[in-house]
Amino acid sequence: MPTARAVSRLPLMAGSAVLAAVVVTGCSSEPGPTPAKPVITAHDSTTTPGAAPTATPTLQTSGSPAFGSPSSTPTGPPIPTGPALRALLPTTATLPAGWTIKGNGNETDTGTYIVDDPVTPTLPQEPCTQMRLSGTILSQDLKASGAMKEVYDGENMAQVYLAAYHAGDAAKLLGEIRAYAERCKSFTGKGIDGKPVPLTVTQQPVPGLGDEALDMKKVPQGPYHSEEILVTRIGDRVLFLSGDDILGRLPRLMQLATPLSKAVK
């Protein structure tokens, strides 16, 4: 039987627009996306210890789910800073069985600065060919603060990104992401050899996870890597779990979803 490394996928070429998306908030100490996870370019231009859950959420494949709507007035505690969100990220003690952290997990956060006046959203105009399913990318619009950590289910890395938003903005962001997935459900990117690569994007609601949750996948034709992101809104915070199948399979994001979504409330 081949090992995961023996069936690794080819990366798709990276683009500059992805880097631009990461720095839109300005005063942040977060790094850009992990360089080892290349993406597609334009073709034409917490800590509550507990055991792993006995059941994981399942994807809903039919029906029209009722999604949350933005809050009309601020509720709950003040918006947490980056370090406060960082304290809610998983630890070795809170991860499900089989998951590990290497070193400090490359932890980063946005510092003590809270964005009081988020920049104009850019996701509605983002080209499909620049799509990357990563919390460091999809979290940017309307974000007030954030923190990131990397965890592993064996060899497969998953990025855990937790972001906080002003009242109602988290629900708006989920609407943006769903619209982006619908608009880009079929497009053409570019392989590392310069050849066109057709891609499809799917989205499925995940019932019973947070206030609303979405599982999104980007799958190319041919021997190129696929990406997946599980986006969960918990009030005015959003948890992003993402990874790819460069090593042969996607990380088991559903195993992380239940315990982490409960821990970040």
PDB file of C-alpha atoms in Angstrom:
ATOM      1  CA  MET A   1       0.000   0.000   0.000  1.00  0.00           C
ATOM      2  CA  PRO A   2       1.435   3.414  -0.909  1.00  0.00           C
ATOM      3  CA  THR A   3       2.163   5.838   1.888  1.00  0.00           C
ATOM      4  CA  ALA A   4       0.617   9.297   2.079  1.00  0.00           C
ATOM      5  CA  ARG A   5       3.785  10.812   0.695  1.00  0.00           C
ATOM      6  CA  ALA A   6       3.752   8.367  -2.228  1.00  0.00           C
ATOM      7  CA  VAL A   7       0.353   9.654  -3.376  1.00  0.00           C
ATOM      8  CA  SER A   8       0.979  13.340  -2.765  1.00  0.00           C
ATOM      9  CA  ARG A   9      -0.761  15.875  -4.975  1.00  0.00           C
ATOM     10  CA  LEU A  10       0.828  18.508  -7.174  1.00  0.00           C
ATOM     11  CA  PRO A  11       0.537  22.120  -6.022  1.00  0.00           C
ATOM     12  CA  LEU A  12      -1.149  24.807  -8.053  1.00  0.00           C
ATOM     13  CA  MET A  13       0.662  28.057  -8.776  1.00  0.00           C
ATOM     14  CA  ALA A  14       0.533  30.859  -6.189  1.00  0.00           C
ATOM     15  CA  GLY A  15      -0.688  34.381  -6.885  1.00  0.00           C
ATOM     16  CA  SER A  16      -0.026  37.866  -5.533  1.00  0.00           C
ATOM     17  CA  ALA A  17      -3.672  38.652  -4.838  1.00  0.00           C
ATOM     18  CA  VAL A  18      -3.672  36.096  -2.043  1.00  0.00           C
ATOM     19  CA  LEU A  19      -0.943  38.005  -0.210  1.00  0.00           C
ATOM     20  CA  ALA A  20      -2.812  41.246  -0.682  1.00  0.00           C
ATOM     21  CA  ALA A  21      -5.872  39.766   0.995  1.00  0.00           C
ATOM     22  CA  VAL A  22      -3.914  38.978   4.128  1.00  0.00           C
ATOM     23  CA  VAL A  23      -2.698  42.493   4.834  1.00  0.00           C
ATOM     24  CA  VAL A  24      -5.923  44.429   4.432  1.00  0.00           C
ATOM     25  CA  THR A  25      -6.343  44.946   8.186  1.00  0.00           C
ATOM     26  CA  GLY A  26      -2.991  46.736   8.546  1.00  0.00           C
ATOM     27  CA  CYS A  27      -2.114  46.654  12.266  1.00  0.00           C
ATOM     28  CA  SER A  28      -1.692  42.911  12.656  1.00  0.00           C
ATOM     29  CA  SER A  29       1.125  40.726  13.838  1.00  0.00           C
ATOM     30  CA  GLU A  30      -0.172  37.748  11.913  1.00  0.00           C
ATOM     31  CA  PRO A  31       1.940  36.314   9.095  1.00  0.00           C
ATOM     32  CA  GLY A  32       0.618  35.596   5.650  1.00  0.00           C
ATOM     33  CA  PRO A  33      -0.534  32.125   4.608  1.00  0.00           C
ATOM     34  CA  THR A  34       1.844  29.260   5.193  1.00  0.00           C
ATOM     35  CA  PRO A  35       4.158  29.212   2.124  1.00  0.00           C
ATOM     36  CA  ALA A  36       4.031  25.425   1.891  1.00  0.00           C
ATOM     37  CA  LYS A  37       0.396  25.544   0.822  1.00  0.00           C
ATOM     38  CA  PRO A  38       0.436  26.970  -2.761  1.00  0.00           C
ATOM     39  CA  VAL A  39      -2.736  28.184  -4.416  1.00  0.00           C
ATOM     40  CA  ILE A  40      -4.240  29.057  -7.805  1.00  0.00           C
ATOM     41  CA  THR A  41      -3.479  32.212  -9.767  1.00  0.00           C
ATOM     42  CA  ALA A  42      -5.632  34.086 -12.184  1.00  0.00           C
ATOM     43  CA  HIS A  43      -5.855  32.401 -15.545  1.00  0.00           C
ATOM     44  CA  ASP A  44      -6.443  35.695 -17.275  1.00  0.00           C
ATOM     45  CA  SER A  45      -4.916  38.553 -15.592  1.00  0.00           C
ATOM     46  CA  THR A  46      -9.964  28.069  25.274  1.00  0.00           C
ATOM     47  CA  THR A  47      -8.863  25.720  26.673  1.00  0.00           C
ATOM     48  CA  THR A  48     -11.400  23.595  28.503  1.00  0.00           C
ATOM     49  CA  PRO A  49      -9.958  20.059  28.761  1.00  0.00           C
ATOM     50  CA  GLY A  50     -12.239  17.290  27.639  1.00  0.00           C
ATOM     51  CA  ALA A  51     -12.331  14.011  25.771  1.00  0.00           C
ATOM     52  CA  ALA A  52     -12.888  13.798  22.032  1.00  0.00           C
ATOM     53  CA  PRO A  53     -16.577  13.804  21.077  1.00  0.00           C
ATOM     54  CA  THR A  54     -18.246  10.474  20.499  1.00  0.00           C
ATOM     55  CA  ALA A  55     -19.930  11.786  17.373  1.00  0.00           C
ATOM     56  CA  THR A  56     -18.954  14.310  14.761  1.00  0.00           C
ATOM     57  CA  PRO A  57     -21.261  16.638  12.810  1.00  0.00           C
ATOM     58  CA  THR A  58     -22.611  15.362   9.520  1.00  0.00           C
ATOM     59  CA  LEU A  59     -23.056  17.345   6.329  1.00  0.00           C
ATOM     60  CA  GLN A  60     -26.540  18.165   5.119  1.00  0.00           C
ATOM     61  CA  THR A  61     -26.848  17.335   1.452  1.00  0.00           C
ATOM     62  CA  SER A  62     -30.391  18.479   0.789  1.00  0.00           C
ATOM     63  CA  GLY A  63     -32.923  21.063   1.902  1.00  0.00           C
ATOM     64  CA  SER A  64     -32.609  24.781   2.517  1.00  0.00           C
ATOM     65  CA  PRO A  65     -31.118  25.543   5.937  1.00  0.00           C
ATOM     66  CA  ALA A  66     -32.108  28.640   7.869  1.00  0.00           C
ATOM     67  CA  PHE A  67     -28.984  30.718   8.413  1.00  0.00           C
ATOM     68  CA  GLY A  68     -28.471  33.287  11.173  1.00  0.00           C
ATOM     69  CA  SER A  69     -28.946  36.985  10.592  1.00  0.00           C
ATOM     70  CA  PRO A  70     -26.865  39.923  11.850  1.00  0.00           C
ATOM     71  CA  SER A  71     -27.622  41.199  15.355  1.00  0.00           C
ATOM     72  CA  SER A  72     -29.399  44.548  15.460  1.00  0.00           C
ATOM     73  CA  THR A  73     -27.658  45.683  18.666  1.00  0.00           C
ATOM     74  CA  PRO A  74     -24.347  44.733  20.322  1.00  0.00           C
ATOM     75  CA  THR A  75     -24.650  41.818  22.727  1.00  0.00           C
ATOM     76  CA  GLY A  76     -22.316  39.866  24.963  1.00  0.00           C
ATOM     77  CA  PRO A  77     -18.870  40.804  26.249  1.00  0.00           C
ATOM     78  CA  PRO A  78     -16.471  43.289  24.588  1.00  0.00           C
ATOM     79  CA  ILE A  79     -14.629  42.162  21.459  1.00  0.00           C
ATOM     80  CA  PRO A  80     -11.629  40.051  22.560  1.00  0.00           C
ATOM     81  CA  THR A  81      -8.100  41.037  21.588  1.00  0.00           C
ATOM     82  CA  GLY A  82      -5.780  38.795  19.585  1.00  0.00           C
ATOM     83  CA  PRO A  83      -4.057  37.399  22.728  1.00  0.00           C
ATOM     84  CA  ALA A  84      -7.469  36.647  24.286  1.00  0.00           C
ATOM     85  CA  LEU A  85      -8.489  34.686  21.185  1.00  0.00           C
ATOM     86  CA  ARG A  86      -5.106  32.964  21.154  1.00  0.00           C
ATOM     87  CA  ALA A  87      -5.784  31.646  24.656  1.00  0.00           C
ATOM     88  CA  LEU A  88      -8.864  29.866  23.260  1.00  0.00           C
ATOM     89  CA  LEU A  89      -6.950  27.950  20.587  1.00  0.00           C
ATOM     90  CA  PRO A  90      -6.468  24.194  21.090  1.00  0.00           C
ATOM     91  CA  THR A  91      -3.752  22.706  23.264  1.00  0.00           C
ATOM     92  CA  THR A  92      -2.412  19.162  23.414  1.00  0.00           C
ATOM     93  CA  ALA A  93      -4.816  18.521  26.300  1.00  0.00           C
ATOM     94  CA  THR A  94      -7.908  19.703  24.421  1.00  0.00           C
ATOM     95  CA  LEU A  95      -7.253  18.126  21.012  1.00  0.00           C
ATOM     96  CA  PRO A  96      -9.123  14.934  20.044  1.00  0.00           C
ATOM     97  CA  ALA A  97      -7.199  11.669  20.164  1.00  0.00           C
ATOM     98  CA  GLY A  98      -4.714  11.330  17.288  1.00  0.00           C
ATOM     99  CA  TRP A  99      -4.163  15.088  16.920  1.00  0.00           C
ATOM    100  CA  THR A 100      -0.886  16.766  17.840  1.00  0.00           C
ATOM    101  CA  ILE A 101       0.831  20.158  17.896  1.00  0.00           C
ATOM    102  CA  LYS A 102       4.400  20.672  16.693  1.00  0.00           C
ATOM    103  CA  GLY A 103       6.267  23.114  18.917  1.00  0.00           C
ATOM    104  CA  ASN A 104       3.973  26.059  19.617  1.00  0.00           C
ATOM    105  CA  GLY A 105       1.955  25.399  16.469  1.00  0.00           C
ATOM    106  CA  ASN A 106       3.228  28.592  14.815  1.00  0.00           C
ATOM    107  CA  GLU A 107       0.809  30.573  16.970  1.00  0.00           C
ATOM    108  CA  THR A 108       0.114  34.161  15.932  1.00  0.00           C
ATOM    109  CA  ASP A 109      -2.464  36.821  16.771  1.00  0.00           C
ATOM    110  CA  THR A 110      -3.375  40.402  15.876  1.00  0.00           C
ATOM    111  CA  GLY A 111      -2.131  41.862  19.144  1.00  0.00           C
ATOM    112  CA  THR A 112      -4.082  44.142  21.469  1.00  0.00           C
ATOM    113  CA  TYR A 113      -5.377  46.375  18.671  1.00  0.00           C
ATOM    114  CA  ILE A 114      -9.100  46.049  17.872  1.00  0.00           C
ATOM    115  CA  VAL A 115     -10.199  47.272  14.440  1.00  0.00           C
ATOM    116  CA  ASP A 116     -13.017  49.683  15.217  1.00  0.00           C
ATOM    117  CA  ASP A 117     -13.753  50.581  11.592  1.00  0.00           C
ATOM    118  CA  PRO A 118     -13.129  47.525   9.373  1.00  0.00           C
ATOM    119  CA  VAL A 119     -12.197  48.175   5.766  1.00  0.00           C
ATOM    120  CA  THR A 120     -14.683  47.833   2.940  1.00  0.00           C
ATOM    121  CA  PRO A 121     -15.258  44.123   2.196  1.00  0.00           C
ATOM    122  CA  THR A 122     -13.243  42.797  -0.725  1.00  0.00           C
ATOM    123  CA  LEU A 123     -14.499  39.202  -0.928  1.00  0.00           C
ATOM    124  CA  PRO A 124     -17.543  40.070  -3.079  1.00  0.00           C
ATOM    125  CA  GLN A 125     -15.153  41.285  -5.816  1.00  0.00           C
ATOM    126  CA  GLU A 126     -12.397  38.682  -5.333  1.00  0.00           C
ATOM    127  CA  PRO A 127     -11.651  36.738  -8.556  1.00  0.00           C
ATOM    128  CA  CYS A 128     -12.507  33.032  -8.411  1.00  0.00           C
ATOM    129  CA  THR A 129      -9.007  32.260  -9.644  1.00  0.00           C
ATOM    130  CA  GLN A 130      -7.511  33.761  -6.462  1.00  0.00           C
ATOM    131  CA  MET A 131      -9.637  31.620  -4.153  1.00  0.00           C
ATOM    132  CA  ARG A 132      -7.853  29.980  -1.264  1.00  0.00           C
ATOM    133  CA  LEU A 133      -9.752  28.088   1.394  1.00  0.00           C
ATOM    134  CA  SER A 134      -7.860  29.336   4.434  1.00  0.00           C
ATOM    135  CA  GLY A 135      -8.941  31.176   7.563  1.00  0.00           C
ATOM    136  CA  THR A 136      -6.134  33.706   7.122  1.00  0.00           C
ATOM    137  CA  ILE A 137      -7.777  34.677   3.820  1.00  0.00           C
ATOM    138  CA  LEU A 138     -11.544  34.275   4.229  1.00  0.00           C
ATOM    139  CA  SER A 139     -11.628  35.886   7.698  1.00  0.00           C
ATOM    140  CA  GLN A 140     -10.354  39.295   6.604  1.00  0.00           C
ATOM    141  CA  ASP A 141     -13.511  41.178   5.667  1.00  0.00           C
ATOM    142  CA  LEU A 142     -15.013  43.042   8.660  1.00  0.00           C
ATOM    143  CA  LYS A 143     -12.574  41.391  11.116  1.00  0.00           C
ATOM    144  CA  ALA A 144     -11.843  43.105  14.438  1.00  0.00           C
ATOM    145  CA  SER A 145      -9.217  40.666  15.811  1.00  0.00           C
ATOM    146  CA  GLY A 146      -7.880  37.159  15.217  1.00  0.00           C
ATOM    147  CA  ALA A 147      -5.504  34.354  16.191  1.00  0.00           C
ATOM    148  CA  MET A 148      -4.108  31.276  14.427  1.00  0.00           C
ATOM    149  CA  LYS A 149      -2.528  27.905  15.242  1.00  0.00           C
ATOM    150  CA  GLU A 150      -1.557  24.778  13.271  1.00  0.00           C
ATOM    151  CA  VAL A 151      -2.406  21.249  14.394  1.00  0.00           C
ATOM    152  CA  TYR A 152      -1.863  17.802  12.859  1.00  0.00           C
ATOM    153  CA  ASP A 153      -3.888  14.596  12.532  1.00  0.00           C
ATOM    154  CA  GLY A 154      -0.804  12.496  11.875  1.00  0.00           C
ATOM    155  CA  GLU A 155       1.045  14.073   8.941  1.00  0.00           C
ATOM    156  CA  ASN A 156      -1.845  16.241   7.732  1.00  0.00           C
ATOM    157  CA  MET A 157      -1.775  19.846   8.890  1.00  0.00           C
ATOM    158  CA  ALA A 158      -4.949  21.790   9.655  1.00  0.00           C
ATOM    159  CA  GLN A 159      -5.015  25.523  10.266  1.00  0.00           C
ATOM    160  CA  VAL A 160      -7.175  26.688  13.176  1.00  0.00           C
ATOM    161  CA  TYR A 161      -8.130  30.351  12.837  1.00  0.00           C
ATOM    162  CA  LEU A 162     -10.392  32.183  15.273  1.00  0.00           C
ATOM    163  CA  ALA A 163     -11.653  35.685  14.457  1.00  0.00           C
ATOM    164  CA  ALA A 164     -13.872  38.148  16.319  1.00  0.00           C
ATOM    165  CA  TYR A 165     -16.218  40.691  14.750  1.00  0.00           C
ATOM    166  CA  HIS A 166     -18.424  43.618  15.701  1.00  0.00           C
ATOM    167  CA  ALA A 167     -22.062  42.737  16.382  1.00  0.00           C
ATOM    168  CA  GLY A 168     -23.693  41.342  13.235  1.00  0.00           C
ATOM    169  CA  ASP A 169     -20.550  41.328  11.102  1.00  0.00           C
ATOM    170  CA  ALA A 170     -19.783  37.629  11.586  1.00  0.00           C
ATOM    171  CA  ALA A 171     -23.160  36.712  10.106  1.00  0.00           C
ATOM    172  CA  LYS A 172     -22.514  39.118   7.226  1.00  0.00           C
ATOM    173  CA  LEU A 173     -19.184  37.388   6.560  1.00  0.00           C
ATOM    174  CA  LEU A 174     -20.847  33.970   6.377  1.00  0.00           C
ATOM    175  CA  GLY A 175     -23.190  35.411   3.779  1.00  0.00           C
ATOM    176  CA  GLU A 176     -20.199  36.701   1.799  1.00  0.00           C
ATOM    177  CA  ILE A 177     -18.495  33.319   1.884  1.00  0.00           C
ATOM    178  CA  ARG A 178     -21.619  31.462   0.749  1.00  0.00           C
ATOM    179  CA  ALA A 179     -22.075  33.946  -2.113  1.00  0.00           C
ATOM    180  CA  TYR A 180     -18.393  33.547  -3.097  1.00  0.00           C
ATOM    181  CA  ALA A 181     -18.744  29.756  -3.216  1.00  0.00           C
ATOM    182  CA  GLU A 182     -21.881  30.014  -5.335  1.00  0.00           C
ATOM    183  CA  ARG A 183     -20.346  32.540  -7.725  1.00  0.00           C
ATOM    184  CA  CYS A 184     -17.202  30.419  -8.141  1.00  0.00           C
ATOM    185  CA  LYS A 185     -18.711  26.943  -8.237  1.00  0.00           C
ATOM    186  CA  SER A 186     -16.944  26.340 -11.565  1.00  0.00           C
ATOM    187  CA  PHE A 187     -13.877  28.137 -12.938  1.00  0.00           C
ATOM    188  CA  THR A 188     -10.465  27.580 -14.552  1.00  0.00           C
ATOM    189  CA  GLY A 189      -7.145  28.081 -12.776  1.00  0.00           C
ATOM    190  CA  LYS A 190      -3.551  27.349 -13.752  1.00  0.00           C
ATOM    191  CA  GLY A 191      -1.210  24.466 -12.933  1.00  0.00           C
ATOM    192  CA  ILE A 192       2.495  24.774 -12.131  1.00  0.00           C
ATOM    193  CA  ASP A 193       3.153  23.817 -15.757  1.00  0.00           C
ATOM    194  CA  GLY A 194       1.060  26.765 -16.943  1.00  0.00           C
ATOM    195  CA  LYS A 195      -1.758  24.574 -18.278  1.00  0.00           C
ATOM    196  CA  PRO A 196      -5.405  25.437 -17.515  1.00  0.00           C
ATOM    197  CA  VAL A 197      -6.965  23.453 -14.654  1.00  0.00           C
ATOM    198  CA  PRO A 198     -10.778  23.254 -14.345  1.00  0.00           C
ATOM    199  CA  LEU A 199     -11.988  23.476 -10.735  1.00  0.00           C
ATOM    200  CA  THR A 200     -15.290  23.026  -8.931  1.00  0.00           C
ATOM    201  CA  VAL A 201     -16.291  24.524  -5.583  1.00  0.00           C
ATOM    202  CA  THR A 202     -18.934  22.949  -3.365  1.00  0.00           C
ATOM    203  CA  GLN A 203     -20.590  24.148  -0.162  1.00  0.00           C
ATOM    204  CA  GLN A 204     -22.752  22.277   2.332  1.00  0.00           C
ATOM    205  CA  PRO A 205     -24.324  23.474   5.574  1.00  0.00           C
ATOM    206  CA  VAL A 206     -23.381  21.556   8.732  1.00  0.00           C
ATOM    207  CA  PRO A 207     -26.428  21.300  11.015  1.00  0.00           C
ATOM    208  CA  GLY A 208     -25.922  21.365  14.772  1.00  0.00           C
ATOM    209  CA  LEU A 209     -22.574  23.147  14.729  1.00  0.00           C
ATOM    210  CA  GLY A 210     -22.477  26.611  16.290  1.00  0.00           C
ATOM    211  CA  ASP A 211     -25.098  29.123  15.181  1.00  0.00           C
ATOM    212  CA  GLU A 212     -24.404  28.249  11.554  1.00  0.00           C
ATOM    213  CA  ALA A 213     -21.661  26.323   9.790  1.00  0.00           C
ATOM    214  CA  LEU A 214     -20.490  25.744   6.234  1.00  0.00           C
ATOM    215  CA  ASP A 215     -18.200  23.098   4.756  1.00  0.00           C
ATOM    216  CA  MET A 216     -16.573  24.277   1.517  1.00  0.00           C
ATOM    217  CA  LYS A 217     -14.292  22.342  -0.854  1.00  0.00           C
ATOM    218  CA  LYS A 218     -12.294  23.367  -3.916  1.00  0.00           C
ATOM    219  CA  VAL A 219     -11.478  20.400  -6.160  1.00  0.00           C
ATOM    220  CA  PRO A 220      -9.384  20.551  -9.370  1.00  0.00           C
ATOM    221  CA  GLN A 221      -9.427  18.080 -12.238  1.00  0.00           C
ATOM    222  CA  GLY A 222      -6.194  16.091 -12.465  1.00  0.00           C
ATOM    223  CA  PRO A 223      -3.405  15.324  -9.977  1.00  0.00           C
ATOM    224  CA  TYR A 224      -3.558  18.660  -8.157  1.00  0.00           C
ATOM    225  CA  HIS A 225      -4.282  19.348  -4.495  1.00  0.00           C
ATOM    226  CA  SER A 226      -7.798  19.970  -3.210  1.00  0.00           C
ATOM    227  CA  GLU A 227      -8.661  22.290  -0.321  1.00  0.00           C
ATOM    228  CA  GLU A 228     -11.362  22.225   2.356  1.00  0.00           C
ATOM    229  CA  ILE A 229     -12.513  24.736   4.964  1.00  0.00           C
ATOM    230  CA  LEU A 230     -15.092  24.335   7.716  1.00  0.00           C
ATOM    231  CA  VAL A 231     -16.446  27.731   8.796  1.00  0.00           C
ATOM    232  CA  THR A 232     -18.448  27.915  12.042  1.00  0.00           C
ATOM    233  CA  ARG A 233     -20.076  31.033  13.460  1.00  0.00           C
ATOM    234  CA  ILE A 234     -20.525  31.184  17.224  1.00  0.00           C
ATOM    235  CA  GLY A 235     -22.228  34.495  17.950  1.00  0.00           C
ATOM    236  CA  ASP A 236     -19.882  37.224  16.733  1.00  0.00           C
ATOM    237  CA  ARG A 237     -16.874  34.915  16.492  1.00  0.00           C
ATOM    238  CA  VAL A 238     -15.994  32.659  13.576  1.00  0.00           C
ATOM    239  CA  LEU A 239     -13.888  29.504  13.737  1.00  0.00           C
ATOM    240  CA  PHE A 240     -12.128  28.473  10.512  1.00  0.00           C
ATOM    241  CA  LEU A 241     -10.675  24.947  10.177  1.00  0.00           C
ATOM    242  CA  SER A 242      -8.847  24.363   6.899  1.00  0.00           C
ATOM    243  CA  GLY A 243      -6.374  22.087   5.125  1.00  0.00           C
ATOM    244  CA  ASP A 244      -5.459  20.403   1.843  1.00  0.00           C
ATOM    245  CA  ASP A 245      -4.650  16.933   0.491  1.00  0.00           C
ATOM    246  CA  ILE A 246      -1.086  17.553  -0.731  1.00  0.00           C
ATOM    247  CA  LEU A 247      -0.049  14.490   1.335  1.00  0.00           C
ATOM    248  CA  GLY A 248      -2.754  12.282  -0.133  1.00  0.00           C
ATOM    249  CA  ARG A 249      -5.922  13.082   1.857  1.00  0.00           C
ATOM    250  CA  LEU A 250      -7.715  15.987   3.483  1.00  0.00           C
ATOM    251  CA  PRO A 251      -7.337  16.446   7.254  1.00  0.00           C
ATOM    252  CA  ARG A 252     -10.222  15.164   9.392  1.00  0.00           C
ATOM    253  CA  LEU A 253     -11.689  18.582  10.148  1.00  0.00           C
ATOM    254  CA  MET A 254     -14.981  17.256  11.488  1.00  0.00           C
ATOM    255  CA  GLN A 255     -13.126  15.672  14.416  1.00  0.00           C
ATOM    256  CA  LEU A 256     -12.025  19.144  15.511  1.00  0.00           C
ATOM    257  CA  ALA A 257     -15.284  20.963  14.880  1.00  0.00           C
ATOM    258  CA  THR A 258     -17.382  20.012  17.907  1.00  0.00           C
ATOM    259  CA  PRO A 259     -14.839  20.414  20.735  1.00  0.00           C
ATOM    260  CA  LEU A 260     -13.316  23.607  19.340  1.00  0.00           C
ATOM    261  CA  SER A 261     -16.625  25.322  18.585  1.00  0.00           C
ATOM    262  CA  LYS A 262     -17.685  24.714  22.193  1.00  0.00           C
ATOM    263  CA  ALA A 263     -14.368  25.980  23.552  1.00  0.00           C
ATOM    264  CA  VAL A 264     -14.435  29.353  21.762  1.00  0.00           C
ATOM    265  CA  LYS A 265     -17.820  30.551  23.054  1.00  0.00           C
TER     266      LYS A 265
END
